Coordinates of C-alpha atoms in Angstrom, one line a residue:
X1 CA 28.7 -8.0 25.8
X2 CA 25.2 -9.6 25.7
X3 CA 23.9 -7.3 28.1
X4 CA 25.2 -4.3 25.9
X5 CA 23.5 -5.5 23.6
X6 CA 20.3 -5.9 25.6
X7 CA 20.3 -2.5 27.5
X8 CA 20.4 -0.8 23.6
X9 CA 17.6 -3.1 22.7
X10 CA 15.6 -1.6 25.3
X11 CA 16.4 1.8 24.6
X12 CA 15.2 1.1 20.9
X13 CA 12.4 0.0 22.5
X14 CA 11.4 3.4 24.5
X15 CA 10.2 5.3 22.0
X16 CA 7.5 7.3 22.5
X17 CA 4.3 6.5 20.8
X18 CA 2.4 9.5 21.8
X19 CA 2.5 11.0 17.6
X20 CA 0.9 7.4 16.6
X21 CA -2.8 8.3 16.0
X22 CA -5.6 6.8 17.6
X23 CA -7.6 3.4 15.8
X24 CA -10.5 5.6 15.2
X25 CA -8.0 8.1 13.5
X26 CA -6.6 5.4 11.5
X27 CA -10.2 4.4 10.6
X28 CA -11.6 7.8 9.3
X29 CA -8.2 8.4 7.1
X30 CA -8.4 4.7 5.3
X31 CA -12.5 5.9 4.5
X32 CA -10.9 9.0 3.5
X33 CA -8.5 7.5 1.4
X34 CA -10.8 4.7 -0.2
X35 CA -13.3 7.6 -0.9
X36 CA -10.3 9.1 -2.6
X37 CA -9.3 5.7 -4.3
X38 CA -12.7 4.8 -5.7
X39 CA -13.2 8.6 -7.7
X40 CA -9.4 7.4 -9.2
X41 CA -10.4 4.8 -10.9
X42 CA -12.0 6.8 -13.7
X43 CA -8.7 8.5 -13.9
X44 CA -7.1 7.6 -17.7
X45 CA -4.4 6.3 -15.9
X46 CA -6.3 3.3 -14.5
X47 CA -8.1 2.4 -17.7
X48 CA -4.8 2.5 -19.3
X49 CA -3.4 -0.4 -17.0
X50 CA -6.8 -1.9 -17.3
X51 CA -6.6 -2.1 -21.8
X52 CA -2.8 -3.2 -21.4
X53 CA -3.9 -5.7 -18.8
X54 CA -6.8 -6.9 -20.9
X55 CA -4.6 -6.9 -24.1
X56 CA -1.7 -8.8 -22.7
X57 CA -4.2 -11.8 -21.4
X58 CA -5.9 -11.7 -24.9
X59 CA -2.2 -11.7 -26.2
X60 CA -1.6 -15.3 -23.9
X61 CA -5.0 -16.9 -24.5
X62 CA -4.4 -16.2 -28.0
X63 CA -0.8 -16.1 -29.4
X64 CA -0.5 -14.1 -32.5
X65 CA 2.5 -15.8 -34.9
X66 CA 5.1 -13.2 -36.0

């Protein structure tokens, strides 16, 4: 039974990496991607998170009573 179970781990473990991309691959995509990320962050979306954010911590310093 335990051997079952270790002959299937081992098959889990064959897989072929050969579609896994290179670290230098992996390097120029996450530039890519932060070059991407850092034009978002003008994007209304952003500020929108950013004023909520900004009111809510306003909002707990300073407790309005209702």
């Amino acid at each position: 039974m335990i051997n079952e179970e270790n002959e299937m781990k081992n098959d889990e473990e064959d897989v072929q990496y050969s579609d896994v991309p290179s670290d230098e691959e992996l390097e120029a995509r996450l530039e890519e991607f932060l070059e991407g990320a850092h034009t978002d962050l003008n994007s209304s979306v952003v500020q929108e998170i950013l004023l909520r954010h900004t009111h809510e911590e306003r909002e707990r310093q300073n407790p309005t009573e209702s």
